[in-house]
CSV table of C-alpha atoms and ligand atoms in Angstrom, one decimal:
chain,number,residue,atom,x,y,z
A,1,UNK,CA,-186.0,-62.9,-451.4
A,2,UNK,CA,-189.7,-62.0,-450.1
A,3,UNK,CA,-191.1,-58.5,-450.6
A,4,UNK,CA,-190.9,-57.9,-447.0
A,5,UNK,CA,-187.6,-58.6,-446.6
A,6,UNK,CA,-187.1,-55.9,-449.8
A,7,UNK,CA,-188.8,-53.4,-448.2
A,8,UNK,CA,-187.7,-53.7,-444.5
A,9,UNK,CA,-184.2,-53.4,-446.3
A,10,UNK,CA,-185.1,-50.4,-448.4
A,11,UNK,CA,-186.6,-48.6,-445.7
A,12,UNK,CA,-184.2,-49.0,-442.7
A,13,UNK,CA,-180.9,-48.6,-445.7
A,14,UNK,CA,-183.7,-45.7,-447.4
A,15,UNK,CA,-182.6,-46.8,-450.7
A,16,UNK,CA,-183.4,-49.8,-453.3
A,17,UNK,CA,-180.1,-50.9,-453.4
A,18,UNK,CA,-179.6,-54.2,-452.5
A,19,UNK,CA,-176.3,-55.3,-450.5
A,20,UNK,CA,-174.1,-56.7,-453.4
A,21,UNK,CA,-171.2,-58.6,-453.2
A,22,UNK,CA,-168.8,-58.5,-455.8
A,23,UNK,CA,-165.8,-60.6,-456.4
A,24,UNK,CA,-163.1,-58.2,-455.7
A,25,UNK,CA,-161.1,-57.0,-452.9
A,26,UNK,CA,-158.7,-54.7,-451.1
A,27,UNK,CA,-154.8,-55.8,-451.3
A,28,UNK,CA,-154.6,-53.4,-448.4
A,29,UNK,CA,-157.0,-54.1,-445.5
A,30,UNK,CA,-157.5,-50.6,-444.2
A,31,UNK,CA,-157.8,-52.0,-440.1
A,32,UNK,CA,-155.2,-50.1,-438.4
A,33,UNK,CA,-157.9,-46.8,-437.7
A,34,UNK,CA,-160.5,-50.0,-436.7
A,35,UNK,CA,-161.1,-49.5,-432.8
A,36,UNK,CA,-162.6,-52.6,-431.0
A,37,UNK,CA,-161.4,-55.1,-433.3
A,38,UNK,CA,-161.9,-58.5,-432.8
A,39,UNK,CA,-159.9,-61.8,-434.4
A,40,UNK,CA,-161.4,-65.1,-435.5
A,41,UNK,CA,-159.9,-68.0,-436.6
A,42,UNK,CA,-161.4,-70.8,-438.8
A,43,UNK,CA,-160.2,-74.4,-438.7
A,44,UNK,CA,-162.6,-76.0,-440.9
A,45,UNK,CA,-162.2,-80.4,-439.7
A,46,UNK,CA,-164.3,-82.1,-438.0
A,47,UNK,CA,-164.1,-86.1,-436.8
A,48,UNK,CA,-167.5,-86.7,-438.4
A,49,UNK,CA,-169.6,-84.0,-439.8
A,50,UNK,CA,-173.4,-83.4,-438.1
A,51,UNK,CA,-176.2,-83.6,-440.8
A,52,UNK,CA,-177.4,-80.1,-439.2
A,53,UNK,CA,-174.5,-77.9,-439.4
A,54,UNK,CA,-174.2,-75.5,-442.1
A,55,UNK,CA,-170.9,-74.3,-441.2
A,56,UNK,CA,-167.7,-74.8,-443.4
A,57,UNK,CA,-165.7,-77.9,-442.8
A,58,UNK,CA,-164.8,-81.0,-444.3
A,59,UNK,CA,-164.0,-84.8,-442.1
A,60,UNK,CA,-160.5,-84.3,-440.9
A,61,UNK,CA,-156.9,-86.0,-442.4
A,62,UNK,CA,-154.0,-85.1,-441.0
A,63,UNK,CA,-152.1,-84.1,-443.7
A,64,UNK,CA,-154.8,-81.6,-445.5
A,65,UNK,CA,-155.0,-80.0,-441.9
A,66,UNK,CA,-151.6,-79.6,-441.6
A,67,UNK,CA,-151.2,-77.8,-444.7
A,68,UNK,CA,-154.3,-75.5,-444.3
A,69,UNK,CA,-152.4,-74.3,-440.9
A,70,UNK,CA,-149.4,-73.6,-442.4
A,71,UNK,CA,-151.2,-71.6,-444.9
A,72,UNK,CA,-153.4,-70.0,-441.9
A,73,UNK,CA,-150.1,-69.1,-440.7
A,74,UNK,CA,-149.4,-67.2,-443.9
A,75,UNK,CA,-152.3,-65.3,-444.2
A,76,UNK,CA,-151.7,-64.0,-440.4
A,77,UNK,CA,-149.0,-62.5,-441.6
A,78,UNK,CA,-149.3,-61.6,-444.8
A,79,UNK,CA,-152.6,-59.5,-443.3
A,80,UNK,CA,-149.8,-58.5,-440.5
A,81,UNK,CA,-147.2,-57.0,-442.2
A,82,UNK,CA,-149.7,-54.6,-444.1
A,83,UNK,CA,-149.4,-52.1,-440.9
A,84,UNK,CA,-146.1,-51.6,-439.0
A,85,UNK,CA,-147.3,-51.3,-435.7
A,86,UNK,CA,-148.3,-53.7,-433.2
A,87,UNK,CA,-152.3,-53.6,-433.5
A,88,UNK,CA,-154.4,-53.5,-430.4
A,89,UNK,CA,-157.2,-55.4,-430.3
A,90,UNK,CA,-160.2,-57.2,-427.9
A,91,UNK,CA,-160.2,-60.9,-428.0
A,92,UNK,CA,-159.0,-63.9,-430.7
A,93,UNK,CA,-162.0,-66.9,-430.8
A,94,UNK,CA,-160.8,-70.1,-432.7
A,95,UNK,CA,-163.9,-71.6,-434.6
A,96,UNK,CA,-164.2,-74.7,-436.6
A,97,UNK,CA,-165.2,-77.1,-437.5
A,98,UNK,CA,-163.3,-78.6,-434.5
A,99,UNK,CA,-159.8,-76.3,-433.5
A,100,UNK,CA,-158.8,-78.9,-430.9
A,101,UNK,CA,-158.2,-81.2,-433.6
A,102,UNK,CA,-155.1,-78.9,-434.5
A,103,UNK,CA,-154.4,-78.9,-430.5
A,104,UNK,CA,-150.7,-79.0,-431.3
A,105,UNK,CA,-149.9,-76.4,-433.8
A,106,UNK,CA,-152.5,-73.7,-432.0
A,107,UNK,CA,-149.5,-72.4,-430.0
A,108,UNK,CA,-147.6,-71.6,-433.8
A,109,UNK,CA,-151.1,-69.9,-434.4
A,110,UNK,CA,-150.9,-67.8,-431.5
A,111,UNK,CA,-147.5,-66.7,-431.7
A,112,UNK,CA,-147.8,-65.4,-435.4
A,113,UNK,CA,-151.0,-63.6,-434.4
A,114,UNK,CA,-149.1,-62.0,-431.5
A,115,UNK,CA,-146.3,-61.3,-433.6
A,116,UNK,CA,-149.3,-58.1,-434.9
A,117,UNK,CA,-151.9,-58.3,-432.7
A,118,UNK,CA,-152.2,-57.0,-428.6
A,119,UNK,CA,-154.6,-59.3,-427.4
A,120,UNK,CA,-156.8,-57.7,-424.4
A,121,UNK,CA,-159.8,-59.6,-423.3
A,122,UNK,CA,-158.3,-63.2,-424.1
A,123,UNK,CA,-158.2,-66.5,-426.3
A,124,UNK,CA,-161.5,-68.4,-426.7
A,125,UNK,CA,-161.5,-71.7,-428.3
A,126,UNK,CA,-164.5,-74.3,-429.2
A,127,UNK,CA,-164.9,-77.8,-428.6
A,128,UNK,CA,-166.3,-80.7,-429.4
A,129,UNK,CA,-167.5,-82.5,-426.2
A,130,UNK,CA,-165.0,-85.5,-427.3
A,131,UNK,CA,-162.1,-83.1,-426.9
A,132,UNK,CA,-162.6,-82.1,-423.1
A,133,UNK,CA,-159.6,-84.4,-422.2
A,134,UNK,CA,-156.9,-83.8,-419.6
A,135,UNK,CA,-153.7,-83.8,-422.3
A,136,UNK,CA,-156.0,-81.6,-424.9
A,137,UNK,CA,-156.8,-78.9,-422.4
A,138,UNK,CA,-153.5,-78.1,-420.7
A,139,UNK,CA,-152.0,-77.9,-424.3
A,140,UNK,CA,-154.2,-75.4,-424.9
A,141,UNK,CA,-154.0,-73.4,-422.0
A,142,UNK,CA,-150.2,-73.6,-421.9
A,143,UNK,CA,-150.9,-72.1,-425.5
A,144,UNK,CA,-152.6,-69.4,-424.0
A,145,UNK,CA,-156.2,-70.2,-424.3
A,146,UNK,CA,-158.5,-68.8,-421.9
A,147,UNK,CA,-161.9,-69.0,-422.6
A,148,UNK,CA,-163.5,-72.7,-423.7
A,149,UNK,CA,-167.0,-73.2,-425.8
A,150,UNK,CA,-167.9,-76.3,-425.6
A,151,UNK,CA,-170.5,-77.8,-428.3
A,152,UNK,CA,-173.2,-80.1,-425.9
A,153,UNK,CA,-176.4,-78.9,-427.6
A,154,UNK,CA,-178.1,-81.5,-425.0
A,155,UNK,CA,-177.1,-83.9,-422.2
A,156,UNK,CA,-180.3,-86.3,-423.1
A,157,UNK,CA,-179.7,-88.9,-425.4
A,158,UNK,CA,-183.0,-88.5,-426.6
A,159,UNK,CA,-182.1,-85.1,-428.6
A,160,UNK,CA,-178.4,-86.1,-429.3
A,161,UNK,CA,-180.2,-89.2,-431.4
A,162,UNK,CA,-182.1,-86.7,-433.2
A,163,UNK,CA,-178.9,-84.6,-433.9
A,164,UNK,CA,-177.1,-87.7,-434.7
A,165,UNK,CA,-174.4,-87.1,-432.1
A,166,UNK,CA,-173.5,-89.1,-429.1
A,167,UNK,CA,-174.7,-89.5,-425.9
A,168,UNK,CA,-171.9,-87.3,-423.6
A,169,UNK,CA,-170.5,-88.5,-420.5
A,170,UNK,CA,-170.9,-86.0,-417.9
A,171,UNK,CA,-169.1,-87.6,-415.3
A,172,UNK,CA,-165.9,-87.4,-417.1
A,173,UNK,CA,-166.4,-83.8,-418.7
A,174,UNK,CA,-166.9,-83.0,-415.0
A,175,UNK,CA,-164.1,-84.7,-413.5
A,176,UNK,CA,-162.1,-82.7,-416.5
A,177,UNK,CA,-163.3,-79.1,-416.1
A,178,UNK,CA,-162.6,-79.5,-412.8
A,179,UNK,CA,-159.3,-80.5,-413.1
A,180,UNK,CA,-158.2,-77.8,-415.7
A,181,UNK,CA,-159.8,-74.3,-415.3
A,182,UNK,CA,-160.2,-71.7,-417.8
A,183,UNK,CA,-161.6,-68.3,-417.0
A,184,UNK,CA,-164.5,-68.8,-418.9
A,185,UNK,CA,-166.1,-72.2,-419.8
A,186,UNK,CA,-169.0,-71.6,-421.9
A,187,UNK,CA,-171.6,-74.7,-423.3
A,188,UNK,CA,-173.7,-74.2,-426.0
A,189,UNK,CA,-177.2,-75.8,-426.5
A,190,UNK,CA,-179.5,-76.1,-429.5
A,191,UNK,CA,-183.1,-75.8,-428.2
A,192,UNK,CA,-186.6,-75.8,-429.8
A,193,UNK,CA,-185.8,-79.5,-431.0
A,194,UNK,CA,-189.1,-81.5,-431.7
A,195,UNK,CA,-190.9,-82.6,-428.7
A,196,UNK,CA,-188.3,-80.4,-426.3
A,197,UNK,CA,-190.1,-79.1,-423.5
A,198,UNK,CA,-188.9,-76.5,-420.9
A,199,UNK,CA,-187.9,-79.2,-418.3
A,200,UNK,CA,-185.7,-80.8,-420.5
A,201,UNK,CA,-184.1,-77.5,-421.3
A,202,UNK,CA,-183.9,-76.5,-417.3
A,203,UNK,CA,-182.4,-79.8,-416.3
A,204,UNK,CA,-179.7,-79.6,-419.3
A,205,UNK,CA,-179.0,-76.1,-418.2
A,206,UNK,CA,-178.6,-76.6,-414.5
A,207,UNK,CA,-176.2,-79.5,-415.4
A,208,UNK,CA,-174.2,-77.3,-417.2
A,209,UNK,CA,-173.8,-74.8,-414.1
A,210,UNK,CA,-173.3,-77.8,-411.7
A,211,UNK,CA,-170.3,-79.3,-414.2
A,212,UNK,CA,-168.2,-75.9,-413.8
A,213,UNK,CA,-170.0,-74.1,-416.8
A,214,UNK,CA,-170.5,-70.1,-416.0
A,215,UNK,CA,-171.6,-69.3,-419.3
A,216,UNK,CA,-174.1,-71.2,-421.4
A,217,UNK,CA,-175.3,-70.3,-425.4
A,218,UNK,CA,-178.9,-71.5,-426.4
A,219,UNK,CA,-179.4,-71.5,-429.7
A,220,UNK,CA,-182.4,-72.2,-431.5
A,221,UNK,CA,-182.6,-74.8,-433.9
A,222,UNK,CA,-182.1,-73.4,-437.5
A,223,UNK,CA,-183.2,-75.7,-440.7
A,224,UNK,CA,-180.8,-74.7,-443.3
A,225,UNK,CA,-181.9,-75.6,-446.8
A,226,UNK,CA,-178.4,-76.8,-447.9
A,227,UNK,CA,-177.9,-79.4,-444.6
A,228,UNK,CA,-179.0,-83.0,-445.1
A,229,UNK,CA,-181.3,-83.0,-441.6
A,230,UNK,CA,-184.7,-84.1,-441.1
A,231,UNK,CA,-185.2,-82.8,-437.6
A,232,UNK,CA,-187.8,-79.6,-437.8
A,233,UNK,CA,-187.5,-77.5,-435.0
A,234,UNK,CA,-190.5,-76.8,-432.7
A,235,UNK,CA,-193.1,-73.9,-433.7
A,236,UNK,CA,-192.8,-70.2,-433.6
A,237,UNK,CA,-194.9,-70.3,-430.9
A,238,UNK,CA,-193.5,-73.4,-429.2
A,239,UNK,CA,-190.2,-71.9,-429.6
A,240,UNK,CA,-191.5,-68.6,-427.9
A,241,UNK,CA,-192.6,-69.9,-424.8
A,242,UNK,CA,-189.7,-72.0,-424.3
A,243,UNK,CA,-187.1,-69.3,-424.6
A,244,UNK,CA,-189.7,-66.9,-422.6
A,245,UNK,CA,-189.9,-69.5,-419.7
A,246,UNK,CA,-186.0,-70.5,-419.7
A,247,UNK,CA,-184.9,-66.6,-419.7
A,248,UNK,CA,-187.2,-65.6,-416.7
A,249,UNK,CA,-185.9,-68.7,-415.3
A,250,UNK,CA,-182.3,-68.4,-415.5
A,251,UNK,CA,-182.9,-64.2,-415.1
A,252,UNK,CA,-184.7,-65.4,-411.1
A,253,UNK,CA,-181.5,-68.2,-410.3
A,254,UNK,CA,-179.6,-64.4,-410.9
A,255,UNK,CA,-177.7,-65.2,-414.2
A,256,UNK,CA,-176.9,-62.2,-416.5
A,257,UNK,CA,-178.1,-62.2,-419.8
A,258,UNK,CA,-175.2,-61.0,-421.6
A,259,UNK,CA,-176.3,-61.3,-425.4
A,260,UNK,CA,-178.8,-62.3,-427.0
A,261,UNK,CA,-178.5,-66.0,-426.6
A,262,UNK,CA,-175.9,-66.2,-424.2
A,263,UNK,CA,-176.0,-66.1,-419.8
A,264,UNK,CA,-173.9,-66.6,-417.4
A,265,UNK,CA,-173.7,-67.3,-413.5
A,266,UNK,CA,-170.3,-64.9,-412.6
A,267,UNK,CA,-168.8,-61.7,-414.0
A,268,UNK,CA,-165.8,-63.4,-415.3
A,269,UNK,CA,-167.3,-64.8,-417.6
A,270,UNK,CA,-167.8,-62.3,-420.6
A,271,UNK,CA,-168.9,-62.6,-424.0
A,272,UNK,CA,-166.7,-61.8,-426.8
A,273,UNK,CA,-168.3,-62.9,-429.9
A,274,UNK,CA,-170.1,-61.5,-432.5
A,275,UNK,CA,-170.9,-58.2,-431.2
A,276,UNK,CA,-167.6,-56.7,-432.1
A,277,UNK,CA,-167.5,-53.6,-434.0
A,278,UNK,CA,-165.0,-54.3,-436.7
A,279,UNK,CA,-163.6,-58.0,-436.8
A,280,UNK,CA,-160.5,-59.7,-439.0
A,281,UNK,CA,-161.2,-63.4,-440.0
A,282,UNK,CA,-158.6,-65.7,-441.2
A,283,UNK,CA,-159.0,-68.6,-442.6
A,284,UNK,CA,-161.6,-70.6,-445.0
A,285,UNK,CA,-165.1,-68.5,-444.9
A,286,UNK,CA,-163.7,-66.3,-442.4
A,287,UNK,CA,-165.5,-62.7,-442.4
A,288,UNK,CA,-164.1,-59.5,-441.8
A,289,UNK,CA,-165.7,-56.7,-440.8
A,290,UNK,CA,-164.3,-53.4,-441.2
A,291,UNK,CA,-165.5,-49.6,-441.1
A,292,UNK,CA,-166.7,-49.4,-444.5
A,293,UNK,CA,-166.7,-52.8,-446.0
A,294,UNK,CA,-167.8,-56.7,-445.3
A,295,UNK,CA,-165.9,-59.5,-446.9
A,296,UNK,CA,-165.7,-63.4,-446.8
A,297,UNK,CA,-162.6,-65.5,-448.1
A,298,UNK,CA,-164.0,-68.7,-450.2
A,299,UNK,CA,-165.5,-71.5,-448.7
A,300,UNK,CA,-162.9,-74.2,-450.7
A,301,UNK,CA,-159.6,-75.4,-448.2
A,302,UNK,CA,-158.3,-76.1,-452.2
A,303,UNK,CA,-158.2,-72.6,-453.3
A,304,UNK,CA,-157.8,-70.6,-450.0
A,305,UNK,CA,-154.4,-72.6,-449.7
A,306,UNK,CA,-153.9,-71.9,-453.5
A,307,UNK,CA,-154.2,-68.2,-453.1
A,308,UNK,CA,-152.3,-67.9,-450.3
A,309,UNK,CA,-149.5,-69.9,-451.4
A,310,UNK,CA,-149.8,-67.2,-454.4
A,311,UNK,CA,-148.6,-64.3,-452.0
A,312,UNK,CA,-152.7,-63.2,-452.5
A,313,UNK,CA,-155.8,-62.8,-449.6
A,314,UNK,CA,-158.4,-65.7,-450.1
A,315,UNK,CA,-161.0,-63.2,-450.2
A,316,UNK,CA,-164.0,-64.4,-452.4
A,317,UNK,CA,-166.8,-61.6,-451.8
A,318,UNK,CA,-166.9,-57.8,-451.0
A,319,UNK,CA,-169.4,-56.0,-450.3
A,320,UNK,CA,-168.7,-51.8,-449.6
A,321,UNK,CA,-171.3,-50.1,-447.6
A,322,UNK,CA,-173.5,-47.1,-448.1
A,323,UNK,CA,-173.6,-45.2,-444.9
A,324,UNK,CA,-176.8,-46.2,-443.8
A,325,UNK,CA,-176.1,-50.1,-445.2
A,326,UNK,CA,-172.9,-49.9,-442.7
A,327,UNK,CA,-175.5,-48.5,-439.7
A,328,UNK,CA,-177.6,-50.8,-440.3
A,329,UNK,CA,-174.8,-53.7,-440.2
A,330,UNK,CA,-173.7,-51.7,-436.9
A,331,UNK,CA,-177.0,-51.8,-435.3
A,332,UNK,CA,-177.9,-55.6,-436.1
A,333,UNK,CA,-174.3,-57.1,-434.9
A,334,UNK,CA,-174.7,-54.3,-431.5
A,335,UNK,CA,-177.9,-55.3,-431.0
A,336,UNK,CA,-176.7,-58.4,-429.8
A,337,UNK,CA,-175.5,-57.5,-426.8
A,338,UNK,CA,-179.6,-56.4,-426.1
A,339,UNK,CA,-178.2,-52.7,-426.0
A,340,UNK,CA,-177.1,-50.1,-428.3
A,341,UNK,CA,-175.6,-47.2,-427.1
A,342,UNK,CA,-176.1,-44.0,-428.7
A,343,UNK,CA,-172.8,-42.4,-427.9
A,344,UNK,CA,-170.7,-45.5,-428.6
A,345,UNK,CA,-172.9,-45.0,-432.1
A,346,UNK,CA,-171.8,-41.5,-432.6
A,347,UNK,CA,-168.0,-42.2,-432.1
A,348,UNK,CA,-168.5,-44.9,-434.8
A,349,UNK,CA,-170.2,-42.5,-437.2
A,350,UNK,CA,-169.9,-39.0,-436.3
A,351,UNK,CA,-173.5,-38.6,-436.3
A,352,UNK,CA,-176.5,-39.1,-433.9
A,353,UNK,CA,-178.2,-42.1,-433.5
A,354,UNK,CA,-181.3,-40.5,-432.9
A,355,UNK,CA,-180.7,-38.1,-436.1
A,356,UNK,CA,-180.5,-41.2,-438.1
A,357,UNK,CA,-183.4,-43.5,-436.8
A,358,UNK,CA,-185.0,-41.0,-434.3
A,359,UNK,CA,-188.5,-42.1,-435.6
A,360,UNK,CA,-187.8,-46.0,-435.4
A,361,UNK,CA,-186.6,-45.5,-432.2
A,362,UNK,CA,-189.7,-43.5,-431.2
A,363,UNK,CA,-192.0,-46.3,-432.1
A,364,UNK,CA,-190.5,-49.0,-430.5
A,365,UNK,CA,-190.2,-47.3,-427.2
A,366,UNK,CA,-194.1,-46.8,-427.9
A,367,UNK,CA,-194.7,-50.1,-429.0
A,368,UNK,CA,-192.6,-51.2,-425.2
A,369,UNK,CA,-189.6,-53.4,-427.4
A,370,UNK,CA,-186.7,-50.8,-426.4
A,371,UNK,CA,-186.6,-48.8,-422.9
A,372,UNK,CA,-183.9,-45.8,-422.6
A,373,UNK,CA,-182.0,-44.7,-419.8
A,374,UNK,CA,-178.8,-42.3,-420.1
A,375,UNK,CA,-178.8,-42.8,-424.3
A,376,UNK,CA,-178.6,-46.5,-423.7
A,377,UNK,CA,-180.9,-48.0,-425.5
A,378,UNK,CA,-182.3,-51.3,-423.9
A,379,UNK,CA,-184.1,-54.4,-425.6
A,380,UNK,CA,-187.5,-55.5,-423.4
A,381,UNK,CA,-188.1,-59.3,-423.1
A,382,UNK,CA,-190.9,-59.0,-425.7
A,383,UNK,CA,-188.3,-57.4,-428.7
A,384,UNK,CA,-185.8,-59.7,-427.7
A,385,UNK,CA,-188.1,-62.7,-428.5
A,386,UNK,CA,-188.5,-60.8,-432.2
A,387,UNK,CA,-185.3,-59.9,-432.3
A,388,UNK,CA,-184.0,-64.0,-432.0
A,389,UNK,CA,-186.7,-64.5,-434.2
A,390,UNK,CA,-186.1,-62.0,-437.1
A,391,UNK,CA,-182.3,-63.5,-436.3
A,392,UNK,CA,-183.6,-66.7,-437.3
A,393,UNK,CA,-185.6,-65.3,-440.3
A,394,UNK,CA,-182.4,-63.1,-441.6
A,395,UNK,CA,-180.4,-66.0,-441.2
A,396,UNK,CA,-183.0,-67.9,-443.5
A,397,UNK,CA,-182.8,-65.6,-445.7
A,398,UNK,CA,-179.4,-64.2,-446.2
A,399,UNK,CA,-176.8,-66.2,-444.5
A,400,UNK,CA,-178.7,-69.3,-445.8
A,401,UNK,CA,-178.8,-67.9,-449.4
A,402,UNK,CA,-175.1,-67.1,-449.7
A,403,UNK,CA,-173.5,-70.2,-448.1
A,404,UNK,CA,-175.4,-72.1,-450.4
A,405,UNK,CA,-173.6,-70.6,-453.1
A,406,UNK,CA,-170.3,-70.2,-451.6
A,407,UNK,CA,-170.1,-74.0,-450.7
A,408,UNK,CA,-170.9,-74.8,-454.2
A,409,UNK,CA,-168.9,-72.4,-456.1
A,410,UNK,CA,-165.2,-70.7,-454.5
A,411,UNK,CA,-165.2,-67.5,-456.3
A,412,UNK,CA,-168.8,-66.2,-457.3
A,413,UNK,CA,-168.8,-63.4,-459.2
A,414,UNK,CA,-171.9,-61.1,-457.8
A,415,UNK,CA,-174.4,-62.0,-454.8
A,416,UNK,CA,-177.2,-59.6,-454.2
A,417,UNK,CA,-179.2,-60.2,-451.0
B,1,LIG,C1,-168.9,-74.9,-434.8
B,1,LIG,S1,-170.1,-75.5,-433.8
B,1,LIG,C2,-169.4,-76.1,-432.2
B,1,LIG,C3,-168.2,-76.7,-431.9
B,1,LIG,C4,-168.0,-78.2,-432.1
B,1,LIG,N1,-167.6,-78.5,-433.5
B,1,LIG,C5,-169.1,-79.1,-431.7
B,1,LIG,O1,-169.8,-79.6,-432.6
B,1,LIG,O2,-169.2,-79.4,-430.6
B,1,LIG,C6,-170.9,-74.1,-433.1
B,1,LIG,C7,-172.3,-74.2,-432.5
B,1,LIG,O3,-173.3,-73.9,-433.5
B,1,LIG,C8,-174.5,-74.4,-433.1
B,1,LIG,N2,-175.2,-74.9,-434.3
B,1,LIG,C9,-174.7,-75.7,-435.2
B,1,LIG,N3,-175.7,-76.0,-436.2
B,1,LIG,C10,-176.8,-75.4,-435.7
B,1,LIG,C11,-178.2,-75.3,-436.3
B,1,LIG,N4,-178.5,-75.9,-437.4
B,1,LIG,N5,-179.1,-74.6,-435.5
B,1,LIG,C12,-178.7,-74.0,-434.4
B,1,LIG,N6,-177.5,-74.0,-433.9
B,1,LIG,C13,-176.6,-74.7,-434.5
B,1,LIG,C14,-174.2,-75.6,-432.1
B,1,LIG,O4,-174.7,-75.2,-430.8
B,1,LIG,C15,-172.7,-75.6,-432.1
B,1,LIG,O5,-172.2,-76.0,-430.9
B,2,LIG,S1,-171.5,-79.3,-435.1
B,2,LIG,FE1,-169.3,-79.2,-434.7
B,2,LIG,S2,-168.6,-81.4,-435.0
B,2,LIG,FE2,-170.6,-81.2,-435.9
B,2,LIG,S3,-170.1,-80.8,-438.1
B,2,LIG,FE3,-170.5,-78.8,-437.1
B,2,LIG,S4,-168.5,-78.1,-436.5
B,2,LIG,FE4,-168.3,-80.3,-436.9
């Protein structure tokens, strides 16, 4: 871990103590007070796995995905039954790996979450681009999904080659969508790819809007040490003028920007991701997020199952928060969403935002990164180009650091970051 990374941690937590993770965890998980919680989902299988991709999942067999559901299954209610009450909360996103691949047992999933959980603000789902198929998508919205993300990171078979991944047929994805709506169809997109310029981006974009997309995620590429790819992304610069030019673009065609790498073209389309307060996350290397503690269940499909065929939570790390460690978790997941507001802070907390970091918030009105109006503070065009970089950079050097070690062993016994 650099120095700077040390210090910009010790300063904005004001103490040396790093965030640890310890191998241990709560039997009880204390959500029911949680306002604004949010559910994910992990399905960890994938038809073939891309050389790029740090996230958890293994090639798909029928059989091993089967049991892992049934097991998912388990955990939703074993987490369930802790509370008596129905909880309320915002949305449920299914993640993967590739959740269509389990298209006919998402329904089972549903109904057990809804056997705890009010749902409010709907069911997302991602795809791959090979699962937009007629069959596949009215099972899942008879299911009761509502929102779709599908995975194109480009429509030029140029930078699918470079991904590895196939050239997509847009005709056909078209003809689909088109067929079955959801409320929100989102496309992701993976730019600052070598030799990408801002036309290639613009086009890829404006074929995404013209194919019925009305939300689109770009994200920039991120070299994690542990993935086997070659592909290294564009420069710092390179990537800043790209993302400058496509967000003043997109900003004049009148799309909102609604996080930090997301837009979209109507109001239907909302984001519900990671800018939840408190989240609950089922499943293998699902987090959860909750008012005074972080924690991640292991990263091995082997011993999540075995756990929770034990009657026990998968959970592999914990980490419990120092007040300021938890504002500081608060502030970076809010900030997504390019705002914070301070009274939404102070119901969190109890205390002021501006009591807490009234002099960091002084300076970067000064320095023009944040503008206020009505306690809502509001990131500029210039901070959010450091904000998706320092993203990048915390990425590198956290996420990185610990999925490194949690795809190698299941239980670590201490991570400090
Ligand atoms: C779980 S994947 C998407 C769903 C689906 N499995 C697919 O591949 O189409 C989530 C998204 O993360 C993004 N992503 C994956 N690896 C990335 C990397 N190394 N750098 C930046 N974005 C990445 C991609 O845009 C991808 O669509
Ligand atoms: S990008 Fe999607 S399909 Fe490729 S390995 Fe990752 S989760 Fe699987």
């Amino acid at each position: 871990m650099s120095l700077l990374t040390n210090l910009t941690r010790a300063w904005l937590t004001r103490s040396w103590e790093p965030f640890t993770f310890k191998n241990e965890y709560d039997k009880i998980l204390p959500y029911s007070e949680c306002n604004n919680l949010w559910l994910y989902i992990h399905i960890p299988f994938c038809k073939s796995i891309c050389n790029f991709c740090p996230y958890c999942k293994v090639r798909y067999e029928k059989d091993i995905c089967n049991d892992y559901i049934d097991c998912l299954i388990k955990e939703i209610h074993l987490v369930g039954n802790q509370h008596k009450c129905k909880k309320k909360t915002t949305s449920l996103y299914f993640g993967g790996g590739t959740p269509a691949l389990a298209v006919d047992r998402i329904k089972e999933i549903i109904d057990a979450i809804k056997e705890h959980f009010i749902i409010t603000e709907g069911i997302w789902l991602e795809l791959h681009p090979d699962n937009v198929k007629k069959d596949i998508l009215k099972k899942l919205k008879e299911a009761g999904v509502t929102k779709i993300s599908i995975g194109i990171q480009s429509f030029q078979n140029k930078y699918q080659n470079v991904l590895g991944r196939k050239p997509i047929d847009i005709d056909s994805l078209k003809a689909v969508l088109n067929e079955v709506k959801f409320e929100t169809v989102s496309m992701d997109f993976i730019f600052a790819l070598p030799t990408q310029t801002f036309e290639d981006l613009k086009s890829d974009l404006n074929t995404a809007f013209e194919i019925w997309a009305n939300h689109i995620a770009i994200y920039p590429f991120i070299d994690f040490t542990f993935t086997t790819s070659k592909v290294k992304g564009l420069s710092k610069k390179q990537k800043r003028e790209l993302l400058d030019k496509i967000t003043l673009y997109l900003l004049n065609k009148g799309c909102k920007r609604d996080s930090i790498w997301t837009f979209s073209n109507d109001h239907h389309a909302r984001y519900s991701s990671m800018t939840r307060d408190n989240f609950l996350g089922f499943g293998c290397s699902a987090t959860t997020l909750l008012e005074h503690q972080f924690k991640i269940n292991t990263f091995s499909i082997k011993e999540y199952c075995k756990r929770i065929d034990s009657g026990e939570l998968a959970t592999s790390l914990t980490i419990r928060f120092s007040l300021r460690q938890r504002m500081i978790y608060y502030l970076f997941w809010t900030a997504y969403s390019m705002k914070v507001s301070s009274k939404d802070f102070e119901e969190f907390f109890g205390v002021k935002l501006e009591k807490m970091y009234g002099f960091e918030l002084k300076i970067a009105k000064l320095l023009w990164y944040i503008k206020e109006k009505n306690g809502v503070y509001e990131m500029t065009l210039k901070w959010a180009f450091y904000y998706h970089y320092y993203e990048n950079f915390y990425t590198l050097s956290y996420i990185d650091k610990m999925w490194w070690i949690m795809r190698k062993e299941a239980f670590p016994k201490k991570i400090e970051l």
